[in-house]
Amino acid sequence: MEVAHASCIHPSGEWGGTAPMTIRPDTFAYIRDTLHQRTAIHLMDNKEYLVETRLSVLAKKNGLRNVDALVDQLRVPGSSVLWNEIVDAMTTNETSFFRDVKPFEVLRDKVFPALMEKAQGTRKLKVWSAASASGQEAYSIAMLWDEIRRNHPHWDLDILATDISHKMLERCKNGAYSDLEVIRGLSQRRLADNFHRDGDRWLVDDRLKERVDFKYMNLIHAWPSLPKMDVVFIRNVLVYFDHPTKCSLFAKVRKILKPNGFLFLGGAESPLMIDDKFERVFDCGGSCYRLKSEAPHDRKNRSSYR
């Protein structure tokens, strides 16, 4: 997910229309309410068919006759491991390398130069990819930085990537992708520079793996201690949360974002009607924001980023 993160349930044709409900009403209510409690994902009341479609395979995998039986098993104390599988099944990790392109161009051409100008003392930056899904966003950032670093060899970048899915995190750490996945978003040059072939898979080179720290994290629960971040990516996640959850999330982001840091959101997402302490600085087919400052000279400097 990323939350958790949530790479979340993704709007696809699967969401269109309705189908006759064949699971018990209490089965759907239990999944809907508990999934919201655990991940903040909101399932509409007409999505019974979605629950059945996603969880039928999981029920069979666990030797259960149907989704009703699966939920009966979930109600038994000690079913937390099974709930991890439920979250994996109900969250779609839809992503690609350099997704939407423009945000990464802004990161390379605008954001990193602005941050590097202000971090000459440490020559080190920190980026967080929240809801990292299968890892393409984090590895895209790592590839981009590798290209920048050719002209700035004494600079360093730490990338934290988090997700709610243990299954996806394991996949991220392995760094293995199919032909179809590398075709989506990678040029031949970037593929050759950053991957090597292993049978029918492409493996991320170790130097990129070493730059990314993948960790479990649920965005809606209490956050662990995090370092101050120069850039936070929480793209295409907030659209699945209700208003109180968004308010809480933006408040948490404010606490870990450096004063001159940047926040990247998806194209359908914005903090402007939720948290007035952010302002947009770049429109990049998605949007890039930073914290407002009351200092007049900071506002003047900020105009140069637009």
mmCIF file of C-alpha atoms in Angstrom, residues 31-41:
data_model
loop_
_atom_site.group_PDB
_atom_site.id
_atom_site.type_symbol
_atom_site.label_atom_id
_atom_site.label_comp_id
_atom_site.label_asym_id
_atom_site.label_seq_id
_atom_site.Cartn_x
_atom_site.Cartn_y
_atom_site.Cartn_z
ATOM 1 C CA ILE A 31 -13.574 -6.536 6.717
ATOM 2 C CA ARG A 32 -14.671 -2.961 5.958
ATOM 3 C CA ASP A 33 -14.470 -1.767 9.562
ATOM 4 C CA THR A 34 -11.284 -3.588 10.533
ATOM 5 C CA LEU A 35 -9.488 -2.631 7.325
ATOM 6 C CA HIS A 36 -10.348 1.002 7.992
ATOM 7 C CA GLN A 37 -9.126 0.696 11.570
ATOM 8 C CA ARG A 38 -5.841 -0.873 10.494
ATOM 9 C CA THR A 39 -5.078 1.086 7.314
ATOM 10 C CA ALA A 40 -7.583 3.991 7.076
ATOM 11 C CA ILE A 41 -8.730 2.648 3.697
#
